[in-house]
PDB file of C-alpha atoms in Angstrom:
ATOM      1  CA  UNK A   1      27.023  34.415 156.250  1.00 85.00           C
ATOM      2  CA  UNK A   2      27.816  31.463 154.006  1.00 91.00           C
ATOM      3  CA  UNK A   3      26.259  30.454 150.708  1.00 92.00           C
ATOM      4  CA  UNK A   4      26.659  27.179 148.819  1.00 90.00           C
ATOM      5  CA  UNK A   5      25.225  26.663 145.344  1.00 90.00           C
ATOM      6  CA  UNK A   6      25.457  23.128 144.063  1.00 89.00           C
ATOM      7  CA  UNK A   7      23.853  20.276 142.192  1.00 87.00           C
ATOM      8  CA  UNK A   8      23.347  16.900 143.831  1.00 89.00           C
ATOM      9  CA  UNK A   9      25.053  14.391 141.569  1.00 89.00           C
ATOM     10  CA  UNK A  10      26.100  10.750 141.810  1.00 89.00           C
ATOM     11  CA  UNK A  11      29.496  11.607 143.322  1.00 89.00           C
ATOM     12  CA  UNK A  12      28.039  13.775 146.092  1.00 91.00           C
ATOM     13  CA  UNK A  13      25.310  11.283 146.925  1.00 88.00           C
ATOM     14  CA  UNK A  14      27.832   8.422 146.965  1.00 89.00           C
ATOM     15  CA  UNK A  15      29.858  10.334 149.562  1.00 90.00           C
ATOM     16  CA  UNK A  16      26.680  10.829 151.606  1.00 86.00           C
ATOM     17  CA  UNK A  17      25.699   7.148 151.367  1.00 84.00           C
ATOM     18  CA  UNK A  18      29.198   6.001 152.326  1.00 85.00           C
ATOM     19  CA  UNK A  19      29.285   8.295 155.362  1.00 85.00           C
ATOM     20  CA  UNK A  20      25.773   7.238 156.400  1.00 82.00           C
ATOM     21  CA  UNK A  21      26.736   3.573 156.199  1.00 80.00           C
ATOM     22  CA  UNK A  22      29.799   4.191 158.345  1.00 76.00           C
ATOM     23  CA  UNK A  23      28.085   6.325 160.981  1.00 76.00           C
ATOM     24  CA  UNK A  24      24.330   6.629 161.406  1.00 61.00           C
ATOM     25  CA  UNK A  25      23.131   3.456 159.679  1.00 59.00           C
ATOM     26  CA  UNK A  26      24.647   0.881 162.047  1.00 64.00           C
ATOM     27  CA  UNK A  27      22.139  -1.864 161.147  1.00 68.00           C
ATOM     28  CA  UNK A  28      23.191  -1.679 157.494  1.00 68.00           C
ATOM     29  CA  UNK A  29      26.810  -1.767 158.586  1.00 71.00           C
ATOM     30  CA  UNK A  30      26.191  -4.974 160.547  1.00 75.00           C
ATOM     31  CA  UNK A  31      24.545  -6.593 157.517  1.00 76.00           C
ATOM     32  CA  UNK A  32      27.508  -5.587 155.386  1.00 74.00           C
ATOM     33  CA  UNK A  33      29.865  -7.381 157.796  1.00 82.00           C
ATOM     34  CA  UNK A  34      27.661 -10.487 157.670  1.00 84.00           C
ATOM     35  CA  UNK A  35      27.715 -10.415 153.855  1.00 78.00           C
ATOM     36  CA  UNK A  36      31.527 -10.133 153.804  1.00 84.00           C
ATOM     37  CA  UNK A  37      31.686 -13.142 156.128  1.00 86.00           C
ATOM     38  CA  UNK A  38      29.351 -15.122 153.856  1.00 84.00           C
ATOM     39  CA  UNK A  39      31.518 -14.198 150.882  1.00 82.00           C
ATOM     40  CA  UNK A  40      34.651 -15.321 152.736  1.00 86.00           C
ATOM     41  CA  UNK A  41      33.117 -18.651 153.746  1.00 86.00           C
ATOM     42  CA  UNK A  42      31.852 -19.175 150.196  1.00 82.00           C
ATOM     43  CA  UNK A  43      35.301 -18.486 148.751  1.00 81.00           C
ATOM     44  CA  UNK A  44      36.870 -20.928 151.239  1.00 85.00           C
ATOM     45  CA  UNK A  45      34.338 -23.620 150.307  1.00 79.00           C
ATOM     46  CA  UNK A  46      35.061 -23.011 146.629  1.00 79.00           C
ATOM     47  CA  UNK A  47      38.769 -23.437 147.281  1.00 79.00           C
ATOM     48  CA  UNK A  48      38.116 -26.705 149.134  1.00 80.00           C
ATOM     49  CA  UNK A  49      35.842 -27.982 146.386  1.00 77.00           C
ATOM     50  CA  UNK A  50      38.444 -27.232 143.734  1.00 78.00           C
ATOM     51  CA  UNK A  51      41.245 -28.723 145.897  1.00 80.00           C
ATOM     52  CA  UNK A  52      39.366 -32.017 146.129  1.00 80.00           C
ATOM     53  CA  UNK A  53      38.843 -32.189 142.353  1.00 78.00           C
ATOM     54  CA  UNK A  54      35.367 -30.741 142.111  1.00 77.00           C
ATOM     55  CA  UNK A  55      34.223 -27.844 139.979  1.00 75.00           C
ATOM     56  CA  UNK A  56      31.649 -25.349 141.250  1.00 72.00           C
ATOM     57  CA  UNK A  57      28.525 -24.934 139.156  1.00 76.00           C
ATOM     58  CA  UNK A  58      27.936 -21.761 137.158  1.00 77.00           C
ATOM     59  CA  UNK A  59      25.230 -20.549 139.539  1.00 74.00           C
ATOM     60  CA  UNK A  60      27.641 -20.805 142.473  1.00 76.00           C
ATOM     61  CA  UNK A  61      30.130 -18.559 140.691  1.00 77.00           C
ATOM     62  CA  UNK A  62      27.344 -16.182 139.708  1.00 81.00           C
ATOM     63  CA  UNK A  63      26.038 -15.844 143.282  1.00 80.00           C
ATOM     64  CA  UNK A  64      29.466 -15.158 144.774  1.00 78.00           C
ATOM     65  CA  UNK A  65      30.361 -12.728 141.994  1.00 82.00           C
ATOM     66  CA  UNK A  66      27.043 -10.896 142.385  1.00 82.00           C
ATOM     67  CA  UNK A  67      27.581 -10.626 146.145  1.00 83.00           C
ATOM     68  CA  UNK A  68      31.105  -9.297 145.625  1.00 83.00           C
ATOM     69  CA  UNK A  69      29.954  -6.698 143.083  1.00 82.00           C
ATOM     70  CA  UNK A  70      27.099  -5.639 145.356  1.00 78.00           C
ATOM     71  CA  UNK A  71      29.410  -5.208 148.341  1.00 79.00           C
ATOM     72  CA  UNK A  72      31.963  -3.233 146.339  1.00 80.00           C
ATOM     73  CA  UNK A  73      29.393  -0.905 144.751  1.00 79.00           C
ATOM     74  CA  UNK A  74      26.802  -0.627 147.546  1.00 81.00           C
ATOM     75  CA  UNK A  75      27.277   3.086 148.205  1.00 81.00           C
ATOM     76  CA  UNK A  76      27.200   3.989 144.521  1.00 87.00           C
ATOM     77  CA  UNK A  77      24.088   1.856 143.988  1.00 85.00           C
ATOM     78  CA  UNK A  78      22.335   3.512 146.941  1.00 79.00           C
ATOM     79  CA  UNK A  79      23.337   6.923 145.579  1.00 84.00           C
ATOM     80  CA  UNK A  80      21.986   6.048 142.125  1.00 91.00           C
ATOM     81  CA  UNK A  81      18.666   4.968 143.672  1.00 85.00           C
ATOM     82  CA  UNK A  82      18.510   8.176 145.742  1.00 82.00           C
ATOM     83  CA  UNK A  83      19.231  10.251 142.632  1.00 81.00           C
ATOM     84  CA  UNK A  84      16.408   8.515 140.737  1.00 85.00           C
ATOM     85  CA  UNK A  85      14.003   9.112 143.639  1.00 82.00           C
ATOM     86  CA  UNK A  86      14.686  12.841 143.924  1.00 83.00           C
ATOM     87  CA  UNK A  87      11.711  15.056 143.320  1.00 81.00           C
ATOM     88  CA  UNK A  88      12.138  16.852 139.976  1.00 86.00           C
ATOM     89  CA  UNK A  89      13.522  20.342 140.492  1.00 79.00           C
ATOM     90  CA  UNK A  90      15.337  19.573 143.754  1.00 77.00           C
ATOM     91  CA  UNK A  91      18.738  18.434 142.448  1.00 82.00           C
ATOM     92  CA  UNK A  92      20.078  21.993 142.192  1.00 86.00           C
ATOM     93  CA  UNK A  93      20.075  24.004 145.411  1.00 89.00           C
ATOM     94  CA  UNK A  94      21.318  27.196 146.958  1.00 90.00           C
ATOM     95  CA  UNK A  95      21.850  27.086 150.700  1.00 92.00           C
ATOM     96  CA  UNK A  96      22.311  30.210 152.778  1.00 92.00           C
ATOM     97  CA  UNK A  97      23.610  29.799 156.328  1.00 93.00           C
ATOM     98  CA  UNK A  98      22.498  32.592 158.637  1.00 91.00           C
ATOM     99  CA  UNK A  99      22.938  32.970 162.396  1.00 88.00           C
ATOM    100  CA  UNK A 100      19.664  31.335 163.457  1.00 89.00           C
ATOM    101  CA  UNK A 101      18.694  29.002 160.562  1.00 92.00           C
ATOM    102  CA  UNK A 102      19.937  27.843 157.214  1.00 93.00           C
ATOM    103  CA  UNK A 103      17.724  28.004 154.148  1.00 92.00           C
ATOM    104  CA  UNK A 104      17.827  25.569 151.238  1.00 92.00           C
ATOM    105  CA  UNK A 105      16.263  26.897 148.050  1.00 91.00           C
ATOM    106  CA  UNK A 106      15.598  24.656 145.043  1.00 91.00           C
ATOM    107  CA  UNK A 107      13.666  25.210 141.829  1.00 88.00           C
ATOM    108  CA  UNK A 108      10.504  24.022 143.562  1.00 89.00           C
ATOM    109  CA  UNK A 109      10.703  24.993 147.214  1.00 89.00           C
ATOM    110  CA  UNK A 110      12.411  26.844 150.026  1.00 88.00           C
ATOM    111  CA  UNK A 111      13.044  25.078 153.336  1.00 91.00           C
ATOM    112  CA  UNK A 112      14.413  26.470 156.589  1.00 94.00           C
ATOM    113  CA  UNK A 113      16.369  24.179 158.922  1.00 93.00           C
ATOM    114  CA  UNK A 114      17.326  24.688 162.545  1.00 92.00           C
ATOM    115  CA  UNK A 115      20.927  23.881 163.429  1.00 92.00           C
ATOM    116  CA  UNK A 116      19.787  21.833 166.417  1.00 90.00           C
ATOM    117  CA  UNK A 117      18.107  19.349 164.040  1.00 91.00           C
ATOM    118  CA  UNK A 118      21.515  18.208 162.787  1.00 93.00           C
ATOM    119  CA  UNK A 119      22.333  14.882 164.472  1.00 91.00           C
ATOM    120  CA  UNK A 120      25.817  14.217 163.044  1.00 90.00           C
ATOM    121  CA  UNK A 121      28.528  16.058 161.123  1.00 93.00           C
ATOM    122  CA  UNK A 122      30.955  14.340 158.768  1.00 92.00           C
ATOM    123  CA  UNK A 123      33.598  15.687 156.422  1.00 93.00           C
ATOM    124  CA  UNK A 124      35.335  14.154 153.439  1.00 91.00           C
ATOM    125  CA  UNK A 125      38.038  15.622 151.272  1.00 90.00           C
ATOM    126  CA  UNK A 126      35.477  17.317 149.044  1.00 90.00           C
ATOM    127  CA  UNK A 127      32.255  17.559 151.069  1.00 93.00           C
ATOM    128  CA  UNK A 128      30.656  18.612 154.314  1.00 95.00           C
ATOM    129  CA  UNK A 129      27.899  16.162 155.289  1.00 94.00           C
ATOM    130  CA  UNK A 130      25.000  16.846 157.656  1.00 93.00           C
ATOM    131  CA  UNK A 131      22.751  14.091 158.972  1.00 92.00           C
ATOM    132  CA  UNK A 132      19.232  14.887 160.104  1.00 90.00           C
ATOM    133  CA  UNK A 133      18.550  11.361 161.344  1.00 81.00           C
ATOM    134  CA  UNK A 134      19.276   7.894 159.967  1.00 78.00           C
ATOM    135  CA  UNK A 135      17.530   8.383 156.636  1.00 78.00           C
ATOM    136  CA  UNK A 136      18.109  12.052 155.806  1.00 85.00           C
ATOM    137  CA  UNK A 137      21.289  13.885 155.015  1.00 87.00           C
ATOM    138  CA  UNK A 138      22.626  16.905 153.183  1.00 90.00           C
ATOM    139  CA  UNK A 139      25.821  17.330 151.194  1.00 92.00           C
ATOM    140  CA  UNK A 140      27.703  20.584 150.711  1.00 93.00           C
ATOM    141  CA  UNK A 141      30.497  20.642 148.146  1.00 91.00           C
ATOM    142  CA  UNK A 142      33.570  22.504 149.388  1.00 92.00           C
ATOM    143  CA  UNK A 143      34.215  23.807 145.858  1.00 90.00           C
ATOM    144  CA  UNK A 144      30.766  25.384 145.535  1.00 88.00           C
ATOM    145  CA  UNK A 145      30.955  28.141 148.149  1.00 91.00           C
ATOM    146  CA  UNK A 146      29.639  31.409 146.720  1.00 89.00           C
ATOM    147  CA  UNK A 147      30.198  33.271 149.989  1.00 89.00           C
ATOM    148  CA  UNK A 148      32.588  32.308 152.768  1.00 88.00           C
ATOM    149  CA  UNK A 149      35.418  29.811 152.952  1.00 90.00           C
ATOM    150  CA  UNK A 150      35.224  26.104 153.872  1.00 90.00           C
ATOM    151  CA  UNK A 151      37.509  26.447 156.905  1.00 89.00           C
ATOM    152  CA  UNK A 152      35.452  29.292 158.367  1.00 92.00           C
ATOM    153  CA  UNK A 153      32.274  27.352 157.546  1.00 93.00           C
ATOM    154  CA  UNK A 154      33.526  24.330 159.501  1.00 93.00           C
ATOM    155  CA  UNK A 155      34.120  26.498 162.571  1.00 92.00           C
ATOM    156  CA  UNK A 156      30.736  28.238 162.183  1.00 93.00           C
ATOM    157  CA  UNK A 157      28.776  24.966 161.965  1.00 94.00           C
ATOM    158  CA  UNK A 158      30.661  23.412 164.858  1.00 93.00           C
ATOM    159  CA  UNK A 159      29.788  26.428 167.017  1.00 91.00           C
ATOM    160  CA  UNK A 160      26.122  26.366 165.951  1.00 91.00           C
ATOM    161  CA  UNK A 161      25.640  22.637 166.557  1.00 91.00           C
ATOM    162  CA  UNK A 162      28.002  22.057 169.475  1.00 89.00           C
ATOM    163  CA  UNK A 163      29.450  19.094 167.532  1.00 89.00           C
ATOM    164  CA  UNK A 164      32.669  18.619 165.623  1.00 89.00           C
ATOM    165  CA  UNK A 165      33.099  17.340 162.098  1.00 91.00           C
ATOM    166  CA  UNK A 166      34.396  13.783 161.962  1.00 86.00           C
ATOM    167  CA  UNK A 167      36.659  13.034 159.001  1.00 87.00           C
ATOM    168  CA  UNK A 168      35.618  10.078 156.888  1.00 82.00           C
ATOM    169  CA  UNK A 169      36.597   8.695 153.508  1.00 77.00           C
TER     170      UNK A 169
END
């Protein structure tokens, strides 16, 4: 049996958003590539404008800078929005992993999950990440195990789901 007691915070949710963008949310990933291309073309046009003696207007600088900031902080922004949308009393959880189901208990509810509902497994340096579809995921901090060890947990979950954890940054 394994038990993880943790609080969902901005760092954990950022890791979840980053992994989701890189794996299960392929449409968002495609849009991100398009935005990087737009930024590159815009920067090239700026360079040409300046090379031929022109000076870009303030709004042009503002748009490119805003796009750059958005692209660089997308995962953190998504995590911040997710944190603000959490139902009060659900940020702190205790999850117990048994043989047949795992149970997540918060201040407001208790939910049982079947291992077969997990659609993807990801692992970062500090977290185990479960995806239950494109829009739902769970984060388990490796430093918050009350019972069991992270290495044994990895093996247990891989056996229960028939999948392997994919390392991601």
